[in-house]
Coordinates of C-alpha atoms in Angstrom, one line a residue:
X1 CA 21.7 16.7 7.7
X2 CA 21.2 16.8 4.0
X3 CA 23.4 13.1 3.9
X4 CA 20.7 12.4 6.3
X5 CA 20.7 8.1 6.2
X6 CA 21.1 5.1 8.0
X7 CA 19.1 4.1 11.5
X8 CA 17.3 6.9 13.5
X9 CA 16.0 6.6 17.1
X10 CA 12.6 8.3 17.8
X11 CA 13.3 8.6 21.3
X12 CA 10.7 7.7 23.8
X13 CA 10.1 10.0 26.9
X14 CA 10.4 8.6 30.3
X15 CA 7.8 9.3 32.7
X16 CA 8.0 9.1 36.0
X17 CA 6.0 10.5 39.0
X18 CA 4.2 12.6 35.7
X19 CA 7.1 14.5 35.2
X20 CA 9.8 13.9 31.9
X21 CA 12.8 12.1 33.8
X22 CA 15.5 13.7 32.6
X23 CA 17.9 11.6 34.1
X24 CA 16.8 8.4 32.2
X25 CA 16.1 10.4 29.2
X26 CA 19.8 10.9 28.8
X27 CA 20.6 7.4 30.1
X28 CA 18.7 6.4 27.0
X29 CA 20.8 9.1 24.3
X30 CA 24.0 7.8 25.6
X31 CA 22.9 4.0 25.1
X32 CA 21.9 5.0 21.5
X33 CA 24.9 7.0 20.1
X34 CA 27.1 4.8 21.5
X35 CA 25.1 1.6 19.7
X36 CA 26.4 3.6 16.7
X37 CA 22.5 4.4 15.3
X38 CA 23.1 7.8 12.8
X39 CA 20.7 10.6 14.6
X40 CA 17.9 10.6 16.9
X41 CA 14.5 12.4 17.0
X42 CA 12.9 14.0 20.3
X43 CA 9.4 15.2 20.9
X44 CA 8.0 13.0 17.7
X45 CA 5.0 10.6 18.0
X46 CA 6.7 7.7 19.6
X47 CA 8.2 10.4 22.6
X48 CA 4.2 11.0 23.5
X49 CA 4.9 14.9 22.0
X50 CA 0.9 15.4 22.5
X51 CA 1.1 15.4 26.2
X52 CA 4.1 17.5 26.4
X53 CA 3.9 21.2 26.8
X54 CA 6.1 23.3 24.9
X55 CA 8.7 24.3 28.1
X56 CA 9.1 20.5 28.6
X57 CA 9.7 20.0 24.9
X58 CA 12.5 22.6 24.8
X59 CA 14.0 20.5 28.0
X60 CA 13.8 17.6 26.6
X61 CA 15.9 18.7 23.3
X62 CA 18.7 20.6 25.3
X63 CA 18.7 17.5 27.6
X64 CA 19.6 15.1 24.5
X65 CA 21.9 17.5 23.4
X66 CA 23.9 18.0 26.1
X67 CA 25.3 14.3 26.2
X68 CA 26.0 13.9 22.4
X69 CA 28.9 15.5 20.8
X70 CA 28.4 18.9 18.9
X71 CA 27.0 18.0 15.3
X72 CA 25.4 14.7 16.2
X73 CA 22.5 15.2 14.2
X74 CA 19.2 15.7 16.7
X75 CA 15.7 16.5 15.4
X76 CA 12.9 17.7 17.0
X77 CA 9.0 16.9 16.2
X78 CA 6.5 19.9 15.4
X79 CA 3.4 19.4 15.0
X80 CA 0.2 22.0 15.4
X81 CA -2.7 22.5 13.1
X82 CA -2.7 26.3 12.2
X83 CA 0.3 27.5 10.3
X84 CA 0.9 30.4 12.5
X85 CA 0.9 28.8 15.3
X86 CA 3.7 26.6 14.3
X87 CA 5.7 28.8 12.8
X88 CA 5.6 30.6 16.2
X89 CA 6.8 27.4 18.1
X90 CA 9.9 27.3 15.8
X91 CA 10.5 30.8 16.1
X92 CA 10.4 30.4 20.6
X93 CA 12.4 27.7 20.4
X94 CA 15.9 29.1 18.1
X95 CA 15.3 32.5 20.2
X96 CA 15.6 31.0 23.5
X97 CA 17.6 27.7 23.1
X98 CA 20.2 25.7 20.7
X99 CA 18.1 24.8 17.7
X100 CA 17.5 21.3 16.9
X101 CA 19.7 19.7 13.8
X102 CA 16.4 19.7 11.7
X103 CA 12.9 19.3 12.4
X104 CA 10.7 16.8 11.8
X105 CA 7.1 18.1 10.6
X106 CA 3.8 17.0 10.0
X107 CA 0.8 18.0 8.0
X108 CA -1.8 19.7 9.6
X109 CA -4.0 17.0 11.9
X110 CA -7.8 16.9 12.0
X111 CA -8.3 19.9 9.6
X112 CA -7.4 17.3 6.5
X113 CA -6.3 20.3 4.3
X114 CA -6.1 20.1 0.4
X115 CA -2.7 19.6 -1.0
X116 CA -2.6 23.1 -2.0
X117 CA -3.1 23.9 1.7
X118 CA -0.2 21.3 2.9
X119 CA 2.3 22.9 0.4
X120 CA 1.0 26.8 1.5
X121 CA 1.6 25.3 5.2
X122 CA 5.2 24.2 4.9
X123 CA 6.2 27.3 2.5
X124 CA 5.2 29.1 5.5
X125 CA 7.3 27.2 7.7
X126 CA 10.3 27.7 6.2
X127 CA 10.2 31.1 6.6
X128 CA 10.1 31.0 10.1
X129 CA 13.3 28.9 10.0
X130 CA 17.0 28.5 8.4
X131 CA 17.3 24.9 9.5
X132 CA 16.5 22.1 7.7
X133 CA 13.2 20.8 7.8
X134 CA 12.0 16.6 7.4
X135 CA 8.3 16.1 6.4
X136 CA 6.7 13.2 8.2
X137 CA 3.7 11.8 6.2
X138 CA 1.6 9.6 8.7
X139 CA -2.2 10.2 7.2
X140 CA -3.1 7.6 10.0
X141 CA -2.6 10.7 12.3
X142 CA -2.9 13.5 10.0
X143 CA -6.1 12.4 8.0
X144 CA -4.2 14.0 4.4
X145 CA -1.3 12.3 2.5
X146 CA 1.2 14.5 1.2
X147 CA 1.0 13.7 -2.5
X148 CA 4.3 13.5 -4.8
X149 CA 2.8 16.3 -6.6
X150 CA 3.0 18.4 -3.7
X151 CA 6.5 17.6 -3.1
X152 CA 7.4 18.5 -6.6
X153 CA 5.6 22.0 -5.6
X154 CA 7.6 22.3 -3.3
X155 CA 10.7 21.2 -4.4
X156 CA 12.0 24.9 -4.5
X157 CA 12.4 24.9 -0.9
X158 CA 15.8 24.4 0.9
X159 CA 15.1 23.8 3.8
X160 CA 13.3 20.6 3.4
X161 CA 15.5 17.9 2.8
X162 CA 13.4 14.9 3.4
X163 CA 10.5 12.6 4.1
X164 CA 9.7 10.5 7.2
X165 CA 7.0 8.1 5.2
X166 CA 4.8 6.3 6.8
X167 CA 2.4 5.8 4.2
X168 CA 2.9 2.6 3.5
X169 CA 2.9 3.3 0.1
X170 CA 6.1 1.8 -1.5
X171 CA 5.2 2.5 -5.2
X172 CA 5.3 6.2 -4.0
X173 CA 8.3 5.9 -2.1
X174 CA 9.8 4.4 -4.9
X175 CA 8.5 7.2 -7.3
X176 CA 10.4 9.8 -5.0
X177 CA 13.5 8.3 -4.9
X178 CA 13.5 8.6 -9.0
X179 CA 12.8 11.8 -9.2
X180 CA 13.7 13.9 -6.3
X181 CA 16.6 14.9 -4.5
X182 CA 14.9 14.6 -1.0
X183 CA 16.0 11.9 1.6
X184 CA 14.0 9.1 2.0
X185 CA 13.4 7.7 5.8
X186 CA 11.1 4.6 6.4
X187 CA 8.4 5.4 9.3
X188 CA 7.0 2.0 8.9
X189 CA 9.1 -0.9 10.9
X190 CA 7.4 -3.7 8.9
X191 CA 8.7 -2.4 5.9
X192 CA 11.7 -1.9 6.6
X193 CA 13.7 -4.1 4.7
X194 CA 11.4 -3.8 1.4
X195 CA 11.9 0.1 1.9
X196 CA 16.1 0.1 1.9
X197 CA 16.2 -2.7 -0.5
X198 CA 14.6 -0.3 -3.2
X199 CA 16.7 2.5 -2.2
X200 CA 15.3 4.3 0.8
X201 CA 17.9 6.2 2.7
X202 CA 17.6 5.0 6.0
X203 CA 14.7 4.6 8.8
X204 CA 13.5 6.9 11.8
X205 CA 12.3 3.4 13.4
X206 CA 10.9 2.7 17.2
X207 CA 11.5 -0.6 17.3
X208 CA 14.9 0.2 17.1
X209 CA 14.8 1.0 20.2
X210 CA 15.3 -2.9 21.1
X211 CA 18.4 -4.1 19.8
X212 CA 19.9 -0.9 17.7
X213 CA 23.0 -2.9 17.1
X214 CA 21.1 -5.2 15.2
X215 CA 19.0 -2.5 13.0
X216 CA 22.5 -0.8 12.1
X217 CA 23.7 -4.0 10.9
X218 CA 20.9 -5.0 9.1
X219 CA 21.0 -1.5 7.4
X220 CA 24.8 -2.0 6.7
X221 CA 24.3 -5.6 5.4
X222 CA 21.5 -4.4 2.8
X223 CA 24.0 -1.1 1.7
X224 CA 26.7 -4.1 1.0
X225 CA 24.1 -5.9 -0.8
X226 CA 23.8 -8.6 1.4
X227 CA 20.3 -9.3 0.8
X228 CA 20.4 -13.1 2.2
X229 CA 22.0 -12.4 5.3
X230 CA 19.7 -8.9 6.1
X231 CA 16.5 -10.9 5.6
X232 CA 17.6 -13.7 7.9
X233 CA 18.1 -11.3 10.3
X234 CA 14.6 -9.3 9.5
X235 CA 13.0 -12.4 9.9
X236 CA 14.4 -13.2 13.0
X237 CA 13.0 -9.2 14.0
X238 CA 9.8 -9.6 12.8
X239 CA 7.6 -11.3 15.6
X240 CA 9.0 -8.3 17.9
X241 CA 8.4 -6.0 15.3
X242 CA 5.0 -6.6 15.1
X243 CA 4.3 -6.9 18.6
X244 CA 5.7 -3.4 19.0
X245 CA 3.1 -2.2 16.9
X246 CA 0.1 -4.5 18.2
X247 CA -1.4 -2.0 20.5
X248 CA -1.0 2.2 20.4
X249 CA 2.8 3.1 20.2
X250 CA 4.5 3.4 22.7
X251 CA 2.8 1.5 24.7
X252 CA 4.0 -1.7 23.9
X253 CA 7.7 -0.3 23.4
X254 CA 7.5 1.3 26.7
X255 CA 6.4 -1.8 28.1
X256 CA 9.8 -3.5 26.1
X257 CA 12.2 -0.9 27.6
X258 CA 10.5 -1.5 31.1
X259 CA 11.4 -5.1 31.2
X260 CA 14.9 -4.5 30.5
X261 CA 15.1 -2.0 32.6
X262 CA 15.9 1.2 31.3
X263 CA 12.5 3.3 31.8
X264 CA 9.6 3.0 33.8
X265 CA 6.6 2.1 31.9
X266 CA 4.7 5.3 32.7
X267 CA 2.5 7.1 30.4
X268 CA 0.1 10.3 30.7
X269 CA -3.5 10.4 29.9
X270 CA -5.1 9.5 27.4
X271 CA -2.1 7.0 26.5
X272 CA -2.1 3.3 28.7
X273 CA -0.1 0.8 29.6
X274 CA 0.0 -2.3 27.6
X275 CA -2.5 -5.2 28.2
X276 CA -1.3 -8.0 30.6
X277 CA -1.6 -10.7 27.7
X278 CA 0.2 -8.5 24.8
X279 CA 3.0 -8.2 27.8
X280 CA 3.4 -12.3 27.9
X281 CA 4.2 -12.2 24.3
X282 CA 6.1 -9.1 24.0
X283 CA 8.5 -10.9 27.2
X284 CA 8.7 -14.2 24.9
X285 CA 9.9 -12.6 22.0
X286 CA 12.4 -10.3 23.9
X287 CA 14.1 -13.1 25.5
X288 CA 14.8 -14.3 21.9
X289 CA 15.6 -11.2 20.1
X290 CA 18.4 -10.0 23.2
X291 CA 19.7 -13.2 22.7
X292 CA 20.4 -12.9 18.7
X293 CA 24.5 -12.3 18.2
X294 CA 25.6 -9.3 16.1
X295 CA 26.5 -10.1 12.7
X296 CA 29.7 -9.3 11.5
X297 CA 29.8 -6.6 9.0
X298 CA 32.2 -4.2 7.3
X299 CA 35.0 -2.8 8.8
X300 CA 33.4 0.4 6.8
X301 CA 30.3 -0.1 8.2
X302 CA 30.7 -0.5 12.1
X303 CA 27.6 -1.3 14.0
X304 CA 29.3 0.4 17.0
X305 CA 31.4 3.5 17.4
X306 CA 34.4 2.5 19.3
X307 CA 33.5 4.1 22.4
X308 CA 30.3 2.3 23.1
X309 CA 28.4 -1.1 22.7
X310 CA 30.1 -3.9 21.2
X311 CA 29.0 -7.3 20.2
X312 CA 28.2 -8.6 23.9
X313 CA 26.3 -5.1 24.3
X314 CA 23.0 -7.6 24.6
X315 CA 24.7 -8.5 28.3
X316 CA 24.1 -5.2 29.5
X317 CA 20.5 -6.2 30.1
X318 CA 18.5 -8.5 32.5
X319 CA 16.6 -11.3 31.0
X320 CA 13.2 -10.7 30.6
X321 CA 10.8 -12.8 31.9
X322 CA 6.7 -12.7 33.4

């Protein structure tokens, strides 16, 4: 975990009948580690972890871990607004169960507590755990940013290893990669290519749900310092990219992963289904992104492991079509 890089998977979490569908839940894991993506994340904001209770949450990460090999890295979302509270969570779930790789925390929500606060909340939290621990900074959730001058404070802590930024701030995200030692992952898909070109580490990225062969390659392409070839192949991602993000994740990725088949686009309250017209474009641009051949990269740099998808892994799935 602490060489934590390259493309993460922030699993979704199939619904169906109301209840998590296991079976397709691990359908999904296998897809992904065999596309050759570098770790995945349950129970995080794109796998609806609101609407989950905590017993489902603990099935859901032994579930994933029972079809990946020991030591493929797996991280698990916590979120919760009063410190104890969380700390208690992570404390249930390495008592009664295989603990996650690392997990993947937020700042308190709705609260909006000073930086002070969010530093005095994560101290906490690593003393409830020896595992390593990712901060995810999403103020469009949270309300607070996590400043760089509470990372500094905090930068006494070993257990946390990194940040899952989705801050759109890039002169920040630049900043930290100058001056700490923490592991950079982008949150935000339409910057992902300016984010690894200036040295980010990796990406925990939804929309690499669609096409993961083709985010590992691009990642690959910009660590060989392909720059031409990786923003072909970004602009080619784009339109889908921001359809993904159109309407409230996961909606529209749900919606994606319905058309080609591989979860039913079922959601629990408060979260909805995609509208009928953002589904006629999302179809459009699918067709043309399954259809996009793998670029050829570095033998060092396989897109695929060698017991999974290969270059015609796009024929796997249906077309997609209204």
């Amino acid at each position: 975990m602490k060489q934590m890089q390259g493309i993460w998977i922030p699993l979704v979490t199939p619904i169906h009948g109301n209840e998590v569908d296991i079976p397709a839940l691990q359908k999904l894991t296998r897809h992904y580690f065999s596309a050759g993506v570098s770790g995945l994340v349950v129970c995080g904001s794109t796998g609806e972890a609101s609407m989950l209770s905590e017993g489902e949450k603990a099935q859901i990460l032994a579930a994933v871990q029972d079809v990946v090999p020991v030591g493929f890295p797996v991280m698990m979302g916590i979120g919760g607004s009063y410190t104890q509270r969380v700390a208690e969570k992570l404390t249930r779930l390495e008592k009664f169960g295989t603990p996650a790789s690392a997990y993947l925390i937020s700042a308190p929500a709705y609260v909006r507590p000073s930086q002070e606060g969010i530093a005095l909340h994560f101290r906490a939290l690593c003393t409830a755990t020896e595992q390593p621990i990712v901060l995810y900074n999403i103020p469009t959730r949270t309300g607070v940013h996590i400043e760089t001058s509470t990372l500094n404070e905090l930068r006494d802590c070993p257990q946390i290893i990194g940040i899952k930024d989705c801050s759109g701030r890039l002169q920040q995200a630049a900043r930290i990669l100058r001056t700490s030692p923490l592991r950079l992952m982008c949150g935000d898909d339409h910057l992902l290519i300016d984010f690894l070109s200036i040295g980010g580490h990796g990406a925990i990225s939804a929309a690499a749900h669609i096409r993961p062969d083709l985010f590992c390659a691009l990642y690959a392409m910009i660590r060989q310092g392909e720059t031409a070839r990786s923003l072909v192949l970004f602009q080619q991602l784009f339109p889908l990219i921001r359809l993904l993000h159109c309407e409230p994740n996961p909606a529209p990725l749900k919606a994606a992963l319905s058309l080609l088949g591989m979860v039913k686009e079922e959601f629990r309250l408060p979260m909805t289904a995609m509208s009928a017209s953002g589904k006629q474009y999302l179809a459009r641009e699918l067709e043309k992104v399954m259809q996009i051949p793998v670029p050829q990269v570095s033998a060092t740099n396989p897109v695929a492991r060698e017991t999974g998808a290969t270059s015609e892994s796009r024929l796997l799935f249906p077309s997609c079509v209204v």
